[in-house]
mmCIF file of C-alpha atoms and ligand atoms in Angstrom:
data_model
loop_
_atom_site.group_PDB
_atom_site.id
_atom_site.type_symbol
_atom_site.label_atom_id
_atom_site.label_comp_id
_atom_site.label_asym_id
_atom_site.label_seq_id
_atom_site.Cartn_x
_atom_site.Cartn_y
_atom_site.Cartn_z
ATOM 1 C CA UNK M 1 139.185 3.353 69.640
ATOM 2 C CA UNK M 2 141.956 1.936 67.748
ATOM 3 C CA UNK M 3 141.999 -1.638 66.934
ATOM 4 C CA UNK M 4 144.928 -3.751 65.368
ATOM 5 C CA UNK M 5 145.639 -7.559 64.839
ATOM 6 C CA UNK M 6 142.001 -8.271 65.979
ATOM 7 C CA UNK M 7 139.844 -10.908 63.957
ATOM 8 C CA UNK M 8 139.698 -8.869 60.332
ATOM 9 C CA UNK M 9 141.697 -5.588 61.391
ATOM 10 C CA UNK M 10 145.262 -6.678 60.205
ATOM 11 C CA UNK M 11 148.134 -6.435 62.411
ATOM 12 C CA UNK M 12 150.255 -4.400 59.906
ATOM 13 C CA UNK M 13 148.436 -0.916 60.856
ATOM 14 C CA UNK M 14 145.782 0.249 63.475
ATOM 15 C CA UNK M 15 142.341 1.609 62.467
ATOM 16 C CA UNK M 16 140.962 4.150 64.184
ATOM 17 C CA UNK M 17 136.967 4.464 65.141
ATOM 18 C CA UNK M 18 135.860 7.897 66.676
ATOM 19 C CA UNK M 19 132.851 7.551 68.504
ATOM 20 C CA UNK M 20 130.375 10.700 68.237
ATOM 21 C CA UNK M 21 128.064 11.684 70.993
ATOM 22 C CA UNK M 22 125.011 11.195 71.368
ATOM 23 C CA UNK M 23 124.862 8.293 68.927
ATOM 24 C CA UNK M 24 127.260 6.559 66.492
ATOM 25 C CA UNK M 25 125.596 3.864 64.358
ATOM 26 C CA UNK M 26 127.787 1.222 62.998
ATOM 27 C CA UNK M 27 126.467 -0.088 59.621
ATOM 28 C CA UNK M 28 128.272 -2.942 57.448
ATOM 29 C CA UNK M 29 127.895 -5.736 55.565
ATOM 30 C CA UNK M 30 127.886 -9.341 57.220
ATOM 31 C CA UNK M 31 131.330 -9.916 58.615
ATOM 32 C CA UNK M 32 132.448 -6.331 57.677
ATOM 33 C CA UNK M 33 133.593 -6.305 61.610
ATOM 34 C CA UNK M 34 130.604 -4.705 63.443
ATOM 35 C CA UNK M 35 130.670 -7.148 65.977
ATOM 36 C CA UNK M 36 134.424 -6.875 66.401
ATOM 37 C CA UNK M 37 134.224 -2.923 67.171
ATOM 38 C CA UNK M 38 131.751 -3.862 70.548
ATOM 39 C CA UNK M 39 134.000 -6.937 71.420
ATOM 40 C CA UNK M 40 136.577 -4.642 71.034
ATOM 41 C CA UNK M 41 134.825 -2.143 73.136
ATOM 42 C CA UNK M 42 134.067 -4.630 75.769
ATOM 43 C CA UNK M 43 137.827 -6.121 75.828
ATOM 44 C CA UNK M 44 139.324 -2.832 76.535
ATOM 45 C CA UNK M 45 137.027 -1.678 79.354
ATOM 46 C CA UNK M 46 136.321 -4.740 81.097
ATOM 47 C CA UNK M 47 139.548 -7.200 79.824
ATOM 48 C CA UNK M 48 136.902 -9.737 78.933
ATOM 49 C CA UNK M 49 137.542 -11.775 75.728
ATOM 50 C CA UNK M 50 134.496 -12.922 73.441
ATOM 51 C CA UNK M 51 132.697 -16.318 74.543
ATOM 52 C CA UNK M 52 134.812 -19.185 73.231
ATOM 53 C CA UNK M 53 138.101 -17.101 72.351
ATOM 54 C CA UNK M 54 140.175 -18.048 75.230
ATOM 55 C CA UNK M 55 141.428 -20.825 73.386
ATOM 56 C CA UNK M 56 142.561 -21.128 69.742
ATOM 57 C CA UNK M 57 143.116 -17.293 69.318
ATOM 58 C CA UNK M 58 139.915 -16.610 67.285
ATOM 59 C CA UNK M 59 139.793 -12.936 68.982
ATOM 60 C CA UNK M 60 143.338 -12.034 67.592
ATOM 61 C CA UNK M 61 144.061 -11.931 63.608
ATOM 62 C CA UNK M 62 145.078 -15.482 62.483
ATOM 63 C CA UNK M 63 148.429 -15.623 61.656
ATOM 64 C CA UNK M 64 148.300 -18.345 59.075
ATOM 65 C CA UNK M 65 146.190 -15.462 56.996
ATOM 66 C CA UNK M 66 149.805 -13.631 56.360
ATOM 67 C CA UNK M 67 151.918 -17.068 56.508
ATOM 68 C CA UNK M 68 153.217 -15.842 59.905
ATOM 69 C CA UNK M 69 154.278 -17.738 63.223
ATOM 70 C CA UNK M 70 153.021 -14.806 65.318
ATOM 71 C CA UNK M 71 150.731 -11.831 65.712
ATOM 72 C CA UNK M 72 150.575 -8.999 68.139
ATOM 73 C CA UNK M 73 147.255 -7.327 68.713
ATOM 74 C CA UNK M 74 146.215 -4.261 70.452
ATOM 75 C CA UNK M 75 143.143 -2.125 71.418
ATOM 76 C CA UNK M 76 143.869 1.405 72.224
ATOM 77 C CA UNK M 77 140.543 3.083 74.021
ATOM 78 C CA UNK M 78 140.692 6.851 74.616
ATOM 79 C CA UNK M 79 137.852 8.102 76.771
ATOM 80 C CA UNK M 80 137.201 10.987 79.438
ATOM 81 C CA UNK M 81 136.512 9.808 83.208
ATOM 82 C CA UNK M 82 133.878 10.603 85.697
ATOM 83 C CA UNK M 83 136.171 13.839 86.324
ATOM 84 C CA UNK M 84 136.523 14.950 82.714
ATOM 85 C CA UNK M 85 140.080 13.819 82.475
ATOM 86 C CA UNK M 86 141.450 12.510 79.102
ATOM 87 C CA UNK M 87 142.619 8.376 79.837
ATOM 88 C CA UNK M 88 143.954 6.162 77.383
ATOM 89 C CA UNK M 89 143.592 2.274 78.221
ATOM 90 C CA UNK M 90 145.679 0.107 75.963
ATOM 91 C CA UNK M 91 145.656 -3.455 76.125
ATOM 92 C CA UNK M 92 147.966 -5.815 73.953
ATOM 93 C CA UNK M 93 147.798 -9.357 73.109
ATOM 94 C CA UNK M 94 149.819 -12.336 71.280
ATOM 95 C CA UNK M 95 149.153 -15.255 69.527
ATOM 96 C CA UNK M 96 151.975 -17.887 68.425
ATOM 97 C CA UNK M 97 151.331 -20.882 66.281
ATOM 98 C CA UNK M 98 153.228 -23.924 67.277
ATOM 99 C CA UNK M 99 153.247 -27.403 65.719
ATOM 100 C CA UNK M 100 149.958 -28.624 66.879
ATOM 101 C CA UNK M 101 148.114 -25.592 68.872
ATOM 102 C CA UNK M 102 147.906 -22.170 69.047
ATOM 103 C CA UNK M 103 148.864 -20.146 72.052
ATOM 104 C CA UNK M 104 147.421 -16.944 73.196
ATOM 105 C CA UNK M 105 149.107 -14.777 75.713
ATOM 106 C CA UNK M 106 147.882 -11.051 77.715
ATOM 107 C CA UNK M 107 150.750 -9.041 77.566
ATOM 108 C CA UNK M 108 151.024 -6.078 79.861
ATOM 109 C CA UNK M 109 148.732 -3.254 79.208
ATOM 110 C CA UNK M 110 148.759 0.466 80.352
ATOM 111 C CA UNK M 111 146.162 3.188 81.799
ATOM 112 C CA UNK M 112 147.309 6.784 81.091
ATOM 113 C CA UNK M 113 145.999 10.131 82.660
ATOM 114 C CA UNK M 114 146.620 12.902 80.448
ATOM 115 C CA UNK M 115 146.623 16.207 82.246
ATOM 116 C CA UNK M 116 147.981 19.420 80.921
ATOM 117 C CA UNK M 117 149.496 17.682 78.065
ATOM 118 C CA UNK M 118 151.597 15.379 80.087
ATOM 119 C CA UNK M 119 151.087 11.283 80.475
ATOM 120 C CA UNK M 120 150.946 10.003 83.817
ATOM 121 C CA UNK M 121 150.869 6.211 84.280
ATOM 122 C CA UNK M 122 148.206 4.929 86.348
ATOM 123 C CA UNK M 123 148.663 1.243 86.031
ATOM 124 C CA UNK M 124 150.316 -1.530 83.825
ATOM 125 C CA UNK M 125 148.870 -4.505 85.596
ATOM 126 C CA UNK M 126 146.367 -6.414 83.586
ATOM 127 C CA UNK M 127 144.220 -7.193 86.805
ATOM 128 C CA UNK M 128 144.244 -4.035 87.760
ATOM 129 C CA UNK M 129 143.114 -2.298 84.887
ATOM 130 C CA UNK M 130 140.103 -4.640 85.054
ATOM 131 C CA UNK M 131 139.189 -3.413 88.372
ATOM 132 C CA UNK M 132 140.002 0.271 87.880
ATOM 133 C CA UNK M 133 139.115 1.105 84.177
ATOM 134 C CA UNK M 134 135.231 0.835 85.137
ATOM 135 C CA UNK M 135 135.774 2.988 87.818
ATOM 136 C CA UNK M 136 137.497 5.658 85.962
ATOM 137 C CA UNK M 137 134.627 5.428 83.432
ATOM 138 C CA UNK M 138 131.772 5.312 86.155
ATOM 139 C CA UNK M 139 130.207 2.204 85.376
ATOM 140 C CA UNK M 140 130.472 -1.258 87.072
ATOM 141 C CA UNK M 141 132.123 -4.145 85.539
ATOM 142 C CA UNK M 142 128.845 -6.067 85.331
ATOM 143 C CA UNK M 143 126.803 -3.449 83.498
ATOM 144 C CA UNK M 144 129.654 -3.173 80.881
ATOM 145 C CA UNK M 145 129.529 -6.736 80.728
ATOM 146 C CA UNK M 146 125.950 -7.576 80.662
ATOM 147 C CA UNK M 147 124.189 -4.636 79.581
ATOM 148 C CA UNK M 148 126.515 -1.850 77.489
ATOM 149 C CA UNK M 149 128.721 -4.429 75.480
ATOM 150 C CA UNK M 150 126.621 -7.758 76.338
ATOM 151 C CA UNK M 151 127.995 -10.065 73.276
ATOM 152 C CA UNK M 152 125.343 -11.021 70.959
ATOM 153 C CA UNK M 153 126.067 -14.792 71.820
ATOM 154 C CA UNK M 154 125.353 -13.962 75.707
ATOM 155 C CA UNK M 155 122.278 -11.844 74.928
ATOM 156 C CA UNK M 156 119.881 -14.495 76.034
ATOM 157 C CA UNK M 157 120.804 -14.401 79.747
ATOM 158 C CA UNK M 158 117.518 -12.607 80.564
ATOM 159 C CA UNK M 159 115.867 -15.907 79.946
ATOM 160 C CA UNK M 160 118.042 -18.043 81.725
ATOM 161 C CA UNK M 161 117.380 -20.389 84.883
ATOM 162 C CA UNK M 162 116.100 -18.301 88.034
ATOM 163 C CA UNK M 163 119.147 -18.791 90.095
ATOM 164 C CA UNK M 164 121.651 -17.552 87.072
ATOM 165 C CA UNK M 165 119.325 -14.689 86.705
ATOM 166 C CA UNK M 166 119.305 -13.741 90.258
ATOM 167 C CA UNK M 167 123.294 -14.160 90.320
ATOM 168 C CA UNK M 168 123.137 -11.609 86.915
ATOM 169 C CA UNK M 169 120.936 -9.180 88.894
ATOM 170 C CA UNK M 170 122.495 -9.186 92.046
ATOM 171 C CA UNK M 171 125.949 -8.332 90.058
ATOM 172 C CA UNK M 172 124.144 -5.781 88.203
ATOM 173 C CA UNK M 173 122.541 -4.198 91.267
ATOM 174 C CA UNK M 174 125.365 -4.535 93.476
ATOM 175 C CA UNK M 175 122.838 -6.294 95.781
ATOM 176 C CA UNK M 176 125.949 -7.610 98.121
ATOM 177 C CA UNK M 177 126.705 -4.367 99.219
ATOM 178 C CA UNK M 178 122.948 -4.245 100.553
ATOM 179 C CA UNK M 179 123.064 -7.321 102.060
ATOM 180 C CA UNK M 180 126.657 -6.557 103.814
ATOM 181 C CA UNK M 181 125.115 -3.196 104.903
ATOM 182 C CA UNK M 182 121.619 -4.982 106.530
ATOM 183 C CA UNK M 183 124.029 -7.422 108.144
ATOM 184 C CA UNK M 184 126.025 -4.738 109.841
ATOM 185 C CA UNK M 185 122.929 -2.606 110.898
ATOM 186 C CA UNK M 186 121.530 -5.966 112.226
ATOM 187 C CA UNK M 187 124.953 -6.379 114.344
ATOM 188 C CA UNK M 188 125.238 -3.053 115.816
ATOM 189 C CA UNK M 189 121.323 -3.352 116.844
ATOM 190 C CA UNK M 190 122.427 -6.525 118.517
ATOM 191 C CA UNK M 191 125.318 -5.389 120.211
ATOM 192 C CA UNK M 192 124.291 -3.581 124.024
ATOM 193 C CA UNK M 193 125.234 0.029 124.046
ATOM 194 C CA UNK M 194 127.511 1.330 126.863
ATOM 195 C CA UNK M 195 125.667 3.727 129.463
ATOM 196 C CA UNK M 196 125.648 7.171 127.952
ATOM 197 C CA UNK M 197 127.512 10.071 130.190
ATOM 198 C CA UNK M 198 124.255 11.872 130.809
ATOM 199 C CA UNK M 199 122.502 8.391 132.359
ATOM 200 C CA UNK M 200 125.689 8.384 134.649
ATOM 201 C CA UNK M 201 125.518 11.860 135.689
ATOM 202 C CA UNK M 202 121.718 11.663 136.655
ATOM 203 C CA UNK M 203 122.203 8.689 138.934
ATOM 204 C CA UNK M 204 125.618 10.025 140.621
ATOM 205 C CA UNK M 205 124.685 11.896 143.955
ATOM 206 C CA UNK M 206 125.503 15.391 144.109
HETATM 207 N N1 LIG U 301 140.895 -14.908 64.132
HETATM 208 C C1 LIG U 301 140.436 -14.217 62.532
HETATM 209 N N2 LIG U 301 141.558 -13.915 62.179
HETATM 210 C C2 LIG U 301 140.888 -13.021 60.643
HETATM 211 N N3 LIG U 301 139.759 -12.956 60.737
HETATM 212 C C3 LIG U 301 138.952 -13.525 61.410
HETATM 213 C C4 LIG U 301 139.143 -14.022 62.470
HETATM 214 N N4 LIG U 301 138.026 -14.256 63.358
HETATM 215 C C5 LIG U 301 137.158 -13.383 62.389
HETATM 216 N N5 LIG U 301 137.576 -13.076 61.558
HETATM 217 C C6 LIG U 301 136.915 -12.335 60.174
HETATM 218 O O1 LIG U 301 136.401 -11.352 60.691
HETATM 219 C C7 LIG U 301 135.097 -10.722 60.688
HETATM 220 C C8 LIG U 301 134.420 -10.872 61.997
HETATM 221 O O2 LIG U 301 133.041 -10.047 61.399
HETATM 222 P P1 LIG U 301 132.232 -9.680 62.497
HETATM 223 O O3 LIG U 301 131.715 -10.989 63.090
HETATM 224 O O4 LIG U 301 132.673 -8.477 63.676
HETATM 225 O O5 LIG U 301 131.086 -8.905 61.479
HETATM 226 P P2 LIG U 301 129.787 -8.304 61.821
HETATM 227 O O6 LIG U 301 129.808 -7.116 60.838
HETATM 228 O O7 LIG U 301 129.331 -8.407 63.110
HETATM 229 O O8 LIG U 301 129.043 -9.421 61.141
HETATM 230 P P3 LIG U 301 127.486 -9.941 61.018
HETATM 231 O O9 LIG U 301 126.756 -8.827 60.610
HETATM 232 O O10 LIG U 301 127.345 -11.076 60.271
HETATM 233 O O11 LIG U 301 126.863 -10.055 62.655
HETATM 234 C C9 LIG U 301 134.607 -11.827 59.557
HETATM 235 O O12 LIG U 301 134.870 -11.227 58.111
HETATM 236 C C10 LIG U 301 135.685 -13.329 59.786
HETATM 237 O O13 LIG U 301 135.720 -13.877 58.938
#
């Protein structure tokens, strides 16, 4: 993964982190950027920004720290899809300092498939990337958001009230699929079936 212009990762050059299998330990002093790495993984895979960062541009490197009016940020993630193909997901953000406030904008991203050394563009539309990257990873968005890259500020969701908890579990276990399937089975059972050909044949005089 490459991070550029996110929190303490400056915008002038990208920092690359290579994750090794089966385990990568991230160790560092307080404030050194461990959470930022997980936040960037979550952002690259789901398009989700950390809690409370939609306004104020806190996820993007602060332009004021370098006396600038604008900062461009990028997170690039290279991964293997479920079918073993190399993919590269890129997300771009921009923050602009205005007189009284800051405005944060999501710019066009991209998902590339690399086959036989050639790059093929799969999509550049952000909403589509949010949907298809989890599919190529073979992990649902709900599991990426709530389990694998669950933000430390959101990590108490298992203690939430019963209805919120049920909603989370329904998302994680994709319960809607099963309730829809059960409804369909009930519908099919209720619908009277047409007489079969063999029944017709036995009742027809020869
Ligand atoms: N918008 C921003 N621009 C520049 N730097 C920022 C911005 N937001 C946060 N930072 C800095 O980025 C760092 C964020 O660190 P992060 O929370 O990822 O560290 P950490 O290693 O997880 O720390 P801890 O061990 O305390 O959880 C801090 O040093 C913070 O001051």
